PDB file of N, CA and C in Angstrom:
ATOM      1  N   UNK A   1      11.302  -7.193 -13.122  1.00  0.00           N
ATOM      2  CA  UNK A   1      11.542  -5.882 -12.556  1.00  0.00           C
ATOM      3  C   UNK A   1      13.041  -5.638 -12.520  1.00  0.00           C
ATOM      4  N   UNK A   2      13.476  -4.762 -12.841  1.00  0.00           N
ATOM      5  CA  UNK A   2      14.490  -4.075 -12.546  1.00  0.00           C
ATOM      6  C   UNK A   2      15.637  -4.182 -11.526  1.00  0.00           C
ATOM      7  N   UNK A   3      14.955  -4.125 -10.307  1.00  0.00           N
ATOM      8  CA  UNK A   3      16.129  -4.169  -9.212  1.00  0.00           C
ATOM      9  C   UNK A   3      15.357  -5.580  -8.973  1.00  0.00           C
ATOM     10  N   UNK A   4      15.610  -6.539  -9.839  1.00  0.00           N
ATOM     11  CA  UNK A   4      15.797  -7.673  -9.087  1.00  0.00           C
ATOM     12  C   UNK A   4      17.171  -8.531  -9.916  1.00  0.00           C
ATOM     13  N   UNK A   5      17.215  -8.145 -11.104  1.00  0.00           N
ATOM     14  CA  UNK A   5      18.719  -8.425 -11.798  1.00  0.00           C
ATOM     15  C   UNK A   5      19.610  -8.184 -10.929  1.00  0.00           C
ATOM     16  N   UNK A   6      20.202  -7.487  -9.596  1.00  0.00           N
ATOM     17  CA  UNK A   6      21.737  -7.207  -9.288  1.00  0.00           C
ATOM     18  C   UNK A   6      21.731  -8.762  -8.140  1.00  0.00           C
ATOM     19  N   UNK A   7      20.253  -9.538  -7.975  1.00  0.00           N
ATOM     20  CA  UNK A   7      20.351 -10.507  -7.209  1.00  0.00           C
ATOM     21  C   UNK A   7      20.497 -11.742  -8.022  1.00  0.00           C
ATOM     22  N   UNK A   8      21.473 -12.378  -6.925  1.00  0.00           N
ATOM     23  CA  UNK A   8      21.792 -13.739  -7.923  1.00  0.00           C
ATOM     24  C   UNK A   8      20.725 -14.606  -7.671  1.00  0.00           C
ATOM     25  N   UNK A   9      19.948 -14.805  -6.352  1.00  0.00           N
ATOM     26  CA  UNK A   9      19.740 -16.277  -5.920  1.00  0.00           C
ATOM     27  C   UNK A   9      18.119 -15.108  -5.206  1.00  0.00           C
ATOM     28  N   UNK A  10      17.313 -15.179  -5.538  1.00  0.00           N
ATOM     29  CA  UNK A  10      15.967 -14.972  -4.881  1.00  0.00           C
ATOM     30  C   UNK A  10      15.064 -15.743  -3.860  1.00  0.00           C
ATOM     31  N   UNK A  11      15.292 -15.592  -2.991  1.00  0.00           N
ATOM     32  CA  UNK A  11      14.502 -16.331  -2.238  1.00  0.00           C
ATOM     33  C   UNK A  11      13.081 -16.267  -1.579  1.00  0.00           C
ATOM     34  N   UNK A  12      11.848 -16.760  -1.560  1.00  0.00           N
ATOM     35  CA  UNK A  12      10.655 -17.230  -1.288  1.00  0.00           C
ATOM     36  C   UNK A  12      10.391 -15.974  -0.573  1.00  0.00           C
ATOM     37  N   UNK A  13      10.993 -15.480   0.390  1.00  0.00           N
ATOM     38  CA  UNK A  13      10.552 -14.575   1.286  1.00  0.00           C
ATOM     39  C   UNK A  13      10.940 -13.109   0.504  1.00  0.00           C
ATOM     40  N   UNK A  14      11.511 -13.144  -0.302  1.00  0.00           N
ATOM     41  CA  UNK A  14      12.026 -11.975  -1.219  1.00  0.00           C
ATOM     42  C   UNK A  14      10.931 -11.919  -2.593  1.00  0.00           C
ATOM     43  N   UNK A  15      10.369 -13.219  -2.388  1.00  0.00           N
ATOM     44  CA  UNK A  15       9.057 -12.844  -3.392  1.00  0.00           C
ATOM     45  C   UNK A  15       7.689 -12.323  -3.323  1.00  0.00           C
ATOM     46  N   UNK A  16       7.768 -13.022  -1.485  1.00  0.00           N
ATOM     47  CA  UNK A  16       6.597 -13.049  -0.921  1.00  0.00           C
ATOM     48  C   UNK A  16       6.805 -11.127  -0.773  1.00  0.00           C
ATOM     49  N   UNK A  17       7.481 -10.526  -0.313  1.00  0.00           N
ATOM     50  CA  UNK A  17       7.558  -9.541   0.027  1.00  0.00           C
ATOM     51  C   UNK A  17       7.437  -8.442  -1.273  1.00  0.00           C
ATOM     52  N   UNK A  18       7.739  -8.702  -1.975  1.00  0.00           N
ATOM     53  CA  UNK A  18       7.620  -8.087  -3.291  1.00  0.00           C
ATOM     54  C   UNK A  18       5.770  -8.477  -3.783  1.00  0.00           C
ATOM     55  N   UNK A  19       5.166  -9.575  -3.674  1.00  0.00           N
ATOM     56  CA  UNK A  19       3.815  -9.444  -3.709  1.00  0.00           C
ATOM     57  C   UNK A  19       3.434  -8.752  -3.339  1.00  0.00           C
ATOM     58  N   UNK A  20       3.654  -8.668  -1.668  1.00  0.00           N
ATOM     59  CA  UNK A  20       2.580  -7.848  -0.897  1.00  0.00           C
ATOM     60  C   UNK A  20       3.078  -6.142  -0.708  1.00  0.00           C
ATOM     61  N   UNK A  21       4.131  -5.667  -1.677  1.00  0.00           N
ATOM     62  CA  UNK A  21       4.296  -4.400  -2.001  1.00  0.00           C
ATOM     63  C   UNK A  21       3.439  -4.299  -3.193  1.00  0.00           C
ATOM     64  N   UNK A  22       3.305  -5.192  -3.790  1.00  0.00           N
ATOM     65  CA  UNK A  22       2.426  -5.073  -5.152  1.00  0.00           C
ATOM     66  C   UNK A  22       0.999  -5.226  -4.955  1.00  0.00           C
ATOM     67  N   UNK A  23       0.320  -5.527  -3.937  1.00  0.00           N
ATOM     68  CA  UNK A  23      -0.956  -5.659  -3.527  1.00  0.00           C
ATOM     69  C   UNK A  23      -1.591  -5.043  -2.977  1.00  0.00           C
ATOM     70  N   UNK A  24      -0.562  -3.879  -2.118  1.00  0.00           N
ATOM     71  CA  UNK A  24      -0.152  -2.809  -1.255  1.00  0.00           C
ATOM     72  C   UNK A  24      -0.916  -1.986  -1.931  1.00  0.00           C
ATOM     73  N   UNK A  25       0.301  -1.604  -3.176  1.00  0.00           N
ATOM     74  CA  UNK A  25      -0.035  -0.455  -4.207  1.00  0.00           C
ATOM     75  C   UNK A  25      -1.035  -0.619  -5.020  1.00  0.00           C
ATOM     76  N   UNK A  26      -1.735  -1.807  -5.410  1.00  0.00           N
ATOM     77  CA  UNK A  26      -2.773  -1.504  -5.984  1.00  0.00           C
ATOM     78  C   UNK A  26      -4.156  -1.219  -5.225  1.00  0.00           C
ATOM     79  N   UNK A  27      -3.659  -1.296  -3.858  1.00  0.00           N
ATOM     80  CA  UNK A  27      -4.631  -0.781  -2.521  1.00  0.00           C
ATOM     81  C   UNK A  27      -4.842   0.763  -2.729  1.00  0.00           C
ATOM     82  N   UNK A  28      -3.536   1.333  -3.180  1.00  0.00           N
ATOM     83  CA  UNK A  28      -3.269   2.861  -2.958  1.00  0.00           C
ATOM     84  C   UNK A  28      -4.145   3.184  -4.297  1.00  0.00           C
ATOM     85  N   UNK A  29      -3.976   2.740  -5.242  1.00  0.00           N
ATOM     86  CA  UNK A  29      -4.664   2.804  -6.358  1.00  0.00           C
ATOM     87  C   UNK A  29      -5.844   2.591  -6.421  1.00  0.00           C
ATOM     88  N   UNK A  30      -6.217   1.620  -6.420  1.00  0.00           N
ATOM     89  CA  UNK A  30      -8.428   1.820  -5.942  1.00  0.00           C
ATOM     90  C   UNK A  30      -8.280   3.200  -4.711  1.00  0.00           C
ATOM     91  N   UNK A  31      -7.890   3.324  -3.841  1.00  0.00           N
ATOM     92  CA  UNK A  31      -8.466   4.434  -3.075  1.00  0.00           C
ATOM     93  C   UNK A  31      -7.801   5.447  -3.600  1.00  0.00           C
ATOM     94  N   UNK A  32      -7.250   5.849  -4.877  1.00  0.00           N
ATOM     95  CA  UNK A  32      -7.023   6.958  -5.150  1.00  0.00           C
ATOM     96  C   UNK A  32      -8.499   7.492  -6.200  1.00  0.00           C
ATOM     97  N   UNK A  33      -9.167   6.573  -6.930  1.00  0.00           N
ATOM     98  CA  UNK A  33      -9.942   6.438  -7.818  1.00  0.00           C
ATOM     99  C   UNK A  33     -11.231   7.508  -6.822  1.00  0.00           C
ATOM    100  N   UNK A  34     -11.328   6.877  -5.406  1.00  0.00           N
ATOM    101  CA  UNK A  34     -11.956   7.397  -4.421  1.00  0.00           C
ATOM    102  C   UNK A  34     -11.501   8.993  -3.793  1.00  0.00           C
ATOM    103  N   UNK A  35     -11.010   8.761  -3.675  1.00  0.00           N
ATOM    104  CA  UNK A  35     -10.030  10.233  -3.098  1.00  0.00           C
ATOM    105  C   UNK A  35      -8.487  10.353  -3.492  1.00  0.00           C
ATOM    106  N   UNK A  36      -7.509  11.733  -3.443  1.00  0.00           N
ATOM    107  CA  UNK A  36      -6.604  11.982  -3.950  1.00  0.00           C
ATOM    108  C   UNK A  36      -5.595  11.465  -3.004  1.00  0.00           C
ATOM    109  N   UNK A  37      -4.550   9.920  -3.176  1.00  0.00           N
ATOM    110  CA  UNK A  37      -3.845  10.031  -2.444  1.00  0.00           C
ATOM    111  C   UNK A  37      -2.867  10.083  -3.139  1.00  0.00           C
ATOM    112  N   UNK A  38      -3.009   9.875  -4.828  1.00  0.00           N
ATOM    113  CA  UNK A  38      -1.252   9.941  -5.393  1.00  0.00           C
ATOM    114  C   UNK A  38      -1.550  11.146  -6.102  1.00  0.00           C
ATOM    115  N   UNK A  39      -0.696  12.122  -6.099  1.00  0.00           N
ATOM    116  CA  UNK A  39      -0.646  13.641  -6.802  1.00  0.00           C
ATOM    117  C   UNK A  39       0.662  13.724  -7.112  1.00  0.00           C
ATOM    118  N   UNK A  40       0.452  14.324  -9.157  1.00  0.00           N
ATOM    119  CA  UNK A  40       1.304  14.497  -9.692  1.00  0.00           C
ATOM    120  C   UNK A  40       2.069  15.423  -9.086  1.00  0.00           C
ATOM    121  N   UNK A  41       2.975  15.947  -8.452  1.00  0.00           N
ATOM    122  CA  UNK A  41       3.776  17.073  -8.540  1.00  0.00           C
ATOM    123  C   UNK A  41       4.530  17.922  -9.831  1.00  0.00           C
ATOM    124  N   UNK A  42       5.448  16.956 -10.836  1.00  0.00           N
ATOM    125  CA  UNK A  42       5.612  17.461 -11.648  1.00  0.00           C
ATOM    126  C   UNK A  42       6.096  16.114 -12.998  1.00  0.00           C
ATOM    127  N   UNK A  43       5.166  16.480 -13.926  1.00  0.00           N
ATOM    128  CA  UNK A  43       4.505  15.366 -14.799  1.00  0.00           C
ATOM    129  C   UNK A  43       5.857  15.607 -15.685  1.00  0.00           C
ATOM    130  N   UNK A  44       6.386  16.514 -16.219  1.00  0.00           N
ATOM    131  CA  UNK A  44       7.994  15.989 -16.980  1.00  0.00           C
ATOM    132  C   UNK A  44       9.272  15.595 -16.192  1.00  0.00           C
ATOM    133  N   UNK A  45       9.215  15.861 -14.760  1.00  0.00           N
ATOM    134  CA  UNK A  45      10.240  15.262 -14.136  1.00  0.00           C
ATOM    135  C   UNK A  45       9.649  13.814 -13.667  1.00  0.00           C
ATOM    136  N   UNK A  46       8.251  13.322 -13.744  1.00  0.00           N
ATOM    137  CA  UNK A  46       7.599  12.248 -12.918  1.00  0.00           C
ATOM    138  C   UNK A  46       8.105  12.248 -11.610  1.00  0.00           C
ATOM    139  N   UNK A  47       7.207  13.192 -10.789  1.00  0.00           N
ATOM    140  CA  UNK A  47       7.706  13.240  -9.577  1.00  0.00           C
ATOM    141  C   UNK A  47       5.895  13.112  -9.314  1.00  0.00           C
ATOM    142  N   UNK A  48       6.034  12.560  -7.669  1.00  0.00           N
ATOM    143  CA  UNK A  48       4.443  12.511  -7.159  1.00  0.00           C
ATOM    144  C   UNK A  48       4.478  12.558  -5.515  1.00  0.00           C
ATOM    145  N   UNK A  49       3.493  12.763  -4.979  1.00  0.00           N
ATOM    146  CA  UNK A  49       2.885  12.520  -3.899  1.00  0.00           C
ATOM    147  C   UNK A  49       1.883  11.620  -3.654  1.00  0.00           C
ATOM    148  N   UNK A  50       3.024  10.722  -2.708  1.00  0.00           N
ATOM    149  CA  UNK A  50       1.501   9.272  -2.671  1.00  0.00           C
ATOM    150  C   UNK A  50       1.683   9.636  -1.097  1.00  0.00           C
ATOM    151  N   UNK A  51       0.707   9.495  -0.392  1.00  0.00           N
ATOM    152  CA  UNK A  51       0.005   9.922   1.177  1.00  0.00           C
ATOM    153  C   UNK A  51      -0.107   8.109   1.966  1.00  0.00           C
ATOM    154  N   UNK A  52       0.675   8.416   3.016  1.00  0.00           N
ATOM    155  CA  UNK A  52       0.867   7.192   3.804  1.00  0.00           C
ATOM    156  C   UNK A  52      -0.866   6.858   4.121  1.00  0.00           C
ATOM    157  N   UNK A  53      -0.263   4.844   4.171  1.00  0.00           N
ATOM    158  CA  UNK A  53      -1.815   4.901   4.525  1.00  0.00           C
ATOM    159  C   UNK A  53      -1.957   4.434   5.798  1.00  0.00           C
ATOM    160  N   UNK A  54      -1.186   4.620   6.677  1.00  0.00           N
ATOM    161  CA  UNK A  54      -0.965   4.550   8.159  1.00  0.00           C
ATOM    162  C   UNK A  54      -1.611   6.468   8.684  1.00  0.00           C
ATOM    163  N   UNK A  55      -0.642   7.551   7.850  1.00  0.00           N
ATOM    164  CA  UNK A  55      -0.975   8.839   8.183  1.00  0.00           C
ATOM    165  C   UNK A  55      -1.522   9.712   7.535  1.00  0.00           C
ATOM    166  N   UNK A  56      -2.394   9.835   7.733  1.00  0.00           N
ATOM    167  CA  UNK A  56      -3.034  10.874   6.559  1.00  0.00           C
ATOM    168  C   UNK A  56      -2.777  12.150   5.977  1.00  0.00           C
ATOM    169  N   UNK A  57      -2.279  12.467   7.348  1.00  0.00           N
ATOM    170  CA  UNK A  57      -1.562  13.737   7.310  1.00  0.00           C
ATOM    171  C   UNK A  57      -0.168  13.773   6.465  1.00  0.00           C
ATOM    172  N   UNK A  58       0.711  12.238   5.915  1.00  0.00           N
ATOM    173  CA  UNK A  58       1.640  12.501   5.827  1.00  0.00           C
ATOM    174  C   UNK A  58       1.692  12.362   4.386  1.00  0.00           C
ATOM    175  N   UNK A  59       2.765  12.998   3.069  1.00  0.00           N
ATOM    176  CA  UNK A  59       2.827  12.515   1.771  1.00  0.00           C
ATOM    177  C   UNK A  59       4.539  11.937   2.002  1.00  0.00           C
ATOM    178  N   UNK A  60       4.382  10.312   1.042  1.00  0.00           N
ATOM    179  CA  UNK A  60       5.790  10.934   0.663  1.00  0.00           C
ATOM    180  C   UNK A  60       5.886  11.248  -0.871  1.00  0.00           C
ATOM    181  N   UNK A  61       7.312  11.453  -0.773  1.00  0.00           N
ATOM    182  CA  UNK A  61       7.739  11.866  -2.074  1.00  0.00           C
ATOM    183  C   UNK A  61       8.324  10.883  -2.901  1.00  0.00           C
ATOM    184  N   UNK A  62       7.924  10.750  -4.628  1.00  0.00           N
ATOM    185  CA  UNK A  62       8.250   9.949  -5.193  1.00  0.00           C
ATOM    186  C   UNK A  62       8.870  10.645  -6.484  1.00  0.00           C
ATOM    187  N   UNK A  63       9.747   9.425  -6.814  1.00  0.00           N
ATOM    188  CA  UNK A  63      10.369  10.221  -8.298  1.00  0.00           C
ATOM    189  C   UNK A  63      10.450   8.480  -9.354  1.00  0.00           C
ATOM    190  N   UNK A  64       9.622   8.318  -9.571  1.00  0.00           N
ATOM    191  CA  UNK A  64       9.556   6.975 -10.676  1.00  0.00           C
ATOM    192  C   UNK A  64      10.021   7.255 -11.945  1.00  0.00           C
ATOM    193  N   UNK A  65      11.223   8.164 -12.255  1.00  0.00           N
ATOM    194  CA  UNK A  65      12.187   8.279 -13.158  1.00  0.00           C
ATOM    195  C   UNK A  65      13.166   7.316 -12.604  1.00  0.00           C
ATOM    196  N   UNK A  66      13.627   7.657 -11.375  1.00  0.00           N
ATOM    197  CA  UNK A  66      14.908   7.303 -10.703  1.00  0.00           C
ATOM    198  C   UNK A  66      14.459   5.999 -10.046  1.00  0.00           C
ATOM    199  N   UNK A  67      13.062   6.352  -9.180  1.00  0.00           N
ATOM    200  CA  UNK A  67      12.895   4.896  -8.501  1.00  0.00           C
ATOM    201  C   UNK A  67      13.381   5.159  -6.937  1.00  0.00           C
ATOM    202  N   UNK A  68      12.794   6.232  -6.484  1.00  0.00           N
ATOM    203  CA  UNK A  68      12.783   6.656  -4.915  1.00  0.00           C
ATOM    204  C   UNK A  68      12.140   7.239  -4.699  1.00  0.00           C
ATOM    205  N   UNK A  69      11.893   6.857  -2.768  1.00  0.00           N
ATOM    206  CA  UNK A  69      10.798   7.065  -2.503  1.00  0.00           C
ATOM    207  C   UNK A  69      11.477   7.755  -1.162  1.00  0.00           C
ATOM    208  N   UNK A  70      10.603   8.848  -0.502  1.00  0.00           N
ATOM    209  CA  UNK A  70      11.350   9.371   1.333  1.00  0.00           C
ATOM    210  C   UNK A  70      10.509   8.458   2.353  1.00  0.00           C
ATOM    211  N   UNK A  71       9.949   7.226   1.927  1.00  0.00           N
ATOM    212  CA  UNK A  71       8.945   6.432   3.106  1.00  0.00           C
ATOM    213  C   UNK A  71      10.195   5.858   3.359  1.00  0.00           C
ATOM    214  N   UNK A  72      10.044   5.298   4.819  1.00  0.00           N
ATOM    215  CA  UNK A  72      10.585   4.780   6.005  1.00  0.00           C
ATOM    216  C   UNK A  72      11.160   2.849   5.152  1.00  0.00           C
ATOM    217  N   UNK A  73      10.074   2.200   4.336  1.00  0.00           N
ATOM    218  CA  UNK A  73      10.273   1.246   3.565  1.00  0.00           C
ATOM    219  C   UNK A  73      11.488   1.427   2.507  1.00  0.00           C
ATOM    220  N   UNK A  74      11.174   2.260   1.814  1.00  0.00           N
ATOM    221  CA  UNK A  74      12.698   2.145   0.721  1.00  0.00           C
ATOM    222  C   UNK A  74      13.958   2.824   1.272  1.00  0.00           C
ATOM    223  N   UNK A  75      14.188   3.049   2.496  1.00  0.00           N
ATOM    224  CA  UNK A  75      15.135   4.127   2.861  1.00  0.00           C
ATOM    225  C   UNK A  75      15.523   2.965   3.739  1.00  0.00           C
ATOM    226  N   UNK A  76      14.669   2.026   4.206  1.00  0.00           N
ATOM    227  CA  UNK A  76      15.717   0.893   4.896  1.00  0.00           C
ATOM    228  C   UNK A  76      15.768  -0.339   4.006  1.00  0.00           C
ATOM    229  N   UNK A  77      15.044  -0.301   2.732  1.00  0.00           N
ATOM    230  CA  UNK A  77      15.636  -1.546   2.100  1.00  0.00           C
ATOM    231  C   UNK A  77      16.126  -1.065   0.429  1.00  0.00           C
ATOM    232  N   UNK A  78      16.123   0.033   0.151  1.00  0.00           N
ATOM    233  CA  UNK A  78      16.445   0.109  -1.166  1.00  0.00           C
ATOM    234  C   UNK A  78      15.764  -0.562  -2.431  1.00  0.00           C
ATOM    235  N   UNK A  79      14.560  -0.940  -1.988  1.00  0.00           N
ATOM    236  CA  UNK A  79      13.634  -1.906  -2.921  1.00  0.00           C
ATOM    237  C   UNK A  79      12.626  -0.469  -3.319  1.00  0.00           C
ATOM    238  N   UNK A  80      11.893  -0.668  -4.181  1.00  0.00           N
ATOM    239  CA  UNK A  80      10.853  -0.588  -4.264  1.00  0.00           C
ATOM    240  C   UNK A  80       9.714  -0.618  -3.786  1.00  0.00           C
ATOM    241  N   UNK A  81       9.033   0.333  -3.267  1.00  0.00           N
ATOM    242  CA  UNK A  81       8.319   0.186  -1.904  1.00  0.00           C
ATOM    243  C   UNK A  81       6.441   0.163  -2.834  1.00  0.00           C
ATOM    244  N   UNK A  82       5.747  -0.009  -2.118  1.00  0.00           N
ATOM    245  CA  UNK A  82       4.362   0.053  -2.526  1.00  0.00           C
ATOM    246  C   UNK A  82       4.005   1.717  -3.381  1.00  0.00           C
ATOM    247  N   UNK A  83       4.717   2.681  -2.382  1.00  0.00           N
ATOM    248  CA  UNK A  83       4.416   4.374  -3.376  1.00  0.00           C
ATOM    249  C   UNK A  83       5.140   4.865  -4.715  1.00  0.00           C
ATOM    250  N   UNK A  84       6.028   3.750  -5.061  1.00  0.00           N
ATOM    251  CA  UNK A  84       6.504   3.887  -6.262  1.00  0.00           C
ATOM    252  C   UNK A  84       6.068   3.043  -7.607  1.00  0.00           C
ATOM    253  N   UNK A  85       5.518   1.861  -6.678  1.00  0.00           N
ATOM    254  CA  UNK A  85       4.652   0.848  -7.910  1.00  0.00           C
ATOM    255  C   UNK A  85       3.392   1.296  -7.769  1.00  0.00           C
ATOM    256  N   UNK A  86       2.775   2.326  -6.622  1.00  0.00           N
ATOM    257  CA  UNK A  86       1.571   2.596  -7.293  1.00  0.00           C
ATOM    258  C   UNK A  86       1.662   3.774  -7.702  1.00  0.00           C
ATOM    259  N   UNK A  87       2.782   4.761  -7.831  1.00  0.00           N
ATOM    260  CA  UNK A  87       2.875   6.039  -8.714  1.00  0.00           C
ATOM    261  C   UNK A  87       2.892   5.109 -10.041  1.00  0.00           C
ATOM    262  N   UNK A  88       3.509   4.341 -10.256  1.00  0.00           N
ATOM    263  CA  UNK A  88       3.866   3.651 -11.856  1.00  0.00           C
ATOM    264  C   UNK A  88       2.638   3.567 -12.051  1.00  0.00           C
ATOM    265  N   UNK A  89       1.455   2.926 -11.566  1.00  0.00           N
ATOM    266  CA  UNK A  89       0.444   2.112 -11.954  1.00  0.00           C
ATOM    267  C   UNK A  89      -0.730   3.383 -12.105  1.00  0.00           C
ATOM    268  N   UNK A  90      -0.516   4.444 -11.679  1.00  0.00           N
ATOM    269  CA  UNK A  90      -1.366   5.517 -11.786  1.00  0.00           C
ATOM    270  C   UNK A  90      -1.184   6.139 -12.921  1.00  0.00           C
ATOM    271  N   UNK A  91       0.198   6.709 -13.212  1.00  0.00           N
ATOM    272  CA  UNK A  91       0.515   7.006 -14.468  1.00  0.00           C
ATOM    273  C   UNK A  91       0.783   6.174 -15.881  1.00  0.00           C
ATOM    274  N   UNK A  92       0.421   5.137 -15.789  1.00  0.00           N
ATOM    275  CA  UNK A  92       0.908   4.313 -17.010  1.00  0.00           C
ATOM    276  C   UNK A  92       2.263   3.714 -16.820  1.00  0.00           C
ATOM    277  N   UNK A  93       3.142   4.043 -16.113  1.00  0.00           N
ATOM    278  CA  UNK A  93       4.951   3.284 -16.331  1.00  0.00           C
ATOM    279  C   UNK A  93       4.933   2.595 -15.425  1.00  0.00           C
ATOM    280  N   UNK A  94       4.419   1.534 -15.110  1.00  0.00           N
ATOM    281  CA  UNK A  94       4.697   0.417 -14.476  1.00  0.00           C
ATOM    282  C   UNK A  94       5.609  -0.405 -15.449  1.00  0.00           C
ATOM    283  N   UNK A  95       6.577  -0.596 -15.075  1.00  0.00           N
ATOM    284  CA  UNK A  95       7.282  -1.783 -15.612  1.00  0.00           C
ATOM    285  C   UNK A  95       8.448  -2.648 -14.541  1.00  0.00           C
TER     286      UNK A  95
END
């Protein structure tokens, strides 16, 4: 992945945590198959709406061109949060 090159030295808990964003999102993904929680907004900018799964009421906003997300997760760690690897994994660009 991508933003893991600017780190020199990775550590166990930096992997573990990166799993369970990846296990996360493929959570968001089976229940999208079920109901709409990731929505394209706009398919040549790749922008989306993936819907918290704490609030139902809430979407955030994703842009998996750039690789940001407005959830509370990537805004305090700058990683890659679960609504951007499962926008990737919905549309085909997971990488």
């Amino acid at each position: 992945m991508n933003w893991l090159r600017n780190k020199r030295k990775i550590s166990s808990q930096d992997l573990l945590g990166m799993l369970k964003r990846i296990d996360r999102a493929y959570g968001i993904v089976e229940l999208n198959e079920k109901e709409p929680v990731i929505l394209e907004t706009d398919q040549k900018e790749k922008l989306y709406k993936v819907r918290s799964m704490k609030d139902k009421d809430r979407f955030y906003n994703v842009d998996t061109d750039i690789k940001t997300c407005t959830c509370p997760d990537f805004n305090f760690r700058f990683l890659k949060c679960k609504h951007i690897i499962a926008a990737e994994f919905a549309s085909g660009a997971a990488t």
